[in-house]
XYZ file of C-alpha atoms in Angstrom:
124
model
C 21.213 -32.701 -23.208
C 23.783 -30.606 -21.471
C 23.684 -27.033 -22.287
C 26.651 -25.546 -24.162
C 27.231 -22.739 -21.694
C 27.236 -25.437 -18.753
C 30.048 -27.188 -20.491
C 32.213 -24.069 -20.615
C 32.206 -23.683 -16.870
C 32.238 -27.230 -15.976
C 34.734 -27.954 -13.478
C 34.793 -31.691 -13.358
C 32.498 -34.358 -14.689
C 32.141 -38.151 -14.257
C 29.915 -40.803 -15.853
C 28.720 -44.348 -15.113
C 27.287 -46.495 -17.946
C 25.381 -49.679 -17.811
C 23.940 -49.734 -14.422
C 21.581 -52.607 -14.272
C 18.514 -50.540 -13.117
C 15.812 -48.911 -15.149
C 16.286 -45.153 -15.793
C 12.830 -44.481 -14.306
C 13.890 -45.923 -10.920
C 17.144 -44.160 -11.202
C 15.599 -40.879 -11.722
C 13.677 -41.031 -8.426
C 16.948 -41.100 -6.432
C 18.785 -38.669 -8.789
C 16.063 -36.049 -8.403
C 16.456 -35.927 -4.620
C 20.190 -35.096 -4.797
C 20.069 -32.600 -7.822
C 21.659 -29.168 -6.885
C 22.586 -30.251 -3.400
C 26.061 -29.905 -1.999
C 28.322 -33.027 -2.362
C 28.578 -33.867 1.278
C 24.838 -33.627 1.717
C 24.053 -35.658 -1.237
C 26.440 -38.501 -0.071
C 24.636 -38.418 3.359
C 21.175 -38.703 1.647
C 22.403 -41.620 -0.462
C 23.777 -43.346 2.609
C 20.449 -43.527 4.334
C 18.213 -43.961 1.404
C 15.977 -46.990 0.908
C 16.858 -47.649 -2.633
C 19.987 -49.484 -1.730
C 20.799 -51.127 -5.069
C 20.870 -47.752 -6.759
C 22.465 -45.717 -4.010
C 25.622 -47.844 -4.108
C 26.333 -47.092 -7.609
C 25.658 -43.305 -7.165
C 27.746 -43.006 -4.026
C 30.655 -44.575 -5.947
C 30.106 -42.158 -8.680
C 30.148 -39.222 -6.455
C 33.230 -40.446 -4.673
C 34.793 -40.683 -8.154
C 33.729 -37.184 -8.961
C 35.687 -36.015 -5.846
C 38.522 -37.846 -6.814
C 38.562 -36.349 -10.284
C 38.305 -32.895 -8.633
C 41.302 -33.469 -6.369
C 43.534 -34.720 -9.093
C 42.717 -31.740 -11.333
C 42.942 -28.916 -8.717
C 45.177 -30.438 -5.976
C 42.945 -28.964 -3.312
C 40.241 -30.134 -0.899
C 37.343 -27.623 -0.704
C 34.270 -30.073 -0.402
C 32.329 -27.363 1.500
C 31.415 -25.368 -1.628
C 31.108 -28.061 -4.230
C 27.626 -29.089 -5.365
C 25.992 -31.190 -8.030
C 25.524 -28.731 -10.805
C 23.912 -31.142 -13.296
C 23.084 -34.758 -13.237
C 21.392 -36.684 -16.002
C 20.026 -40.251 -16.413
C 19.696 -41.637 -19.924
C 18.674 -45.061 -21.097
C 21.449 -47.482 -21.782
C 21.418 -50.829 -23.536
C 18.237 -52.939 -23.187
C 18.764 -56.758 -22.722
C 15.751 -58.602 -24.488
C 14.810 -61.917 -23.074
C 11.809 -64.246 -23.871
C 9.537 -65.774 -21.244
C 7.630 -68.794 -22.231
C 3.902 -68.633 -21.843
C 1.123 -71.137 -22.683
C 0.382 -72.528 -26.195
C 4.025 -72.359 -27.297
C 4.100 -68.459 -27.251
C 6.771 -66.228 -25.807
C 6.466 -62.784 -24.244
C 9.355 -60.339 -24.453
C 11.051 -59.129 -21.224
C 13.009 -55.856 -21.502
C 15.804 -55.745 -18.982
C 16.734 -51.986 -19.071
C 19.960 -50.318 -17.969
C 21.015 -46.578 -17.249
C 23.819 -44.210 -18.014
C 24.373 -41.430 -15.532
C 26.402 -38.204 -16.034
C 27.298 -35.908 -13.193
C 28.693 -32.412 -13.545
C 30.350 -30.650 -10.452
C 30.089 -26.963 -9.730
C 31.427 -24.491 -7.146
C 29.151 -22.188 -4.995
C 30.468 -18.906 -3.777
C 31.138 -18.834 -0.118
C 27.883 -16.956 0.830
C-alpha cells in the first residue's frame, strides 16, 4: 500500500498490469532497482539475466520518463529516481494437468501488477 504522504508529493506514476510472471520472481528484480536513479536502473535492467521480466520493466520505466516529460516539459533525468515501486499479484489462471487414475492437479499461472512512483532528488 502506498503511504498517503507519498501520494501528495508524487511527481509522476506509471503502472503495468497483467505481466505473465509470478510476483515472487518479479520482486527479485524490482528490489535491485528500488531507490536508484532512473538512468542507473535502466542500465541494471539492460544487463540483467532475468530477460523476460526486465523487458517489461524497462518499457515501464521508459513510459514513466515519457509521462514526466509530458507533464513538466523538461528533461532533468539526472535527478530523477524511483521513489517507490510495488509488485502485487494480478489475476491467476487456473489450469488442470491430468495425472494417473483419472485425476487432475491444479496448475496456477500467476500474473503481476507493478506500480512505479517517480521522485526528484536535490542536486547534492
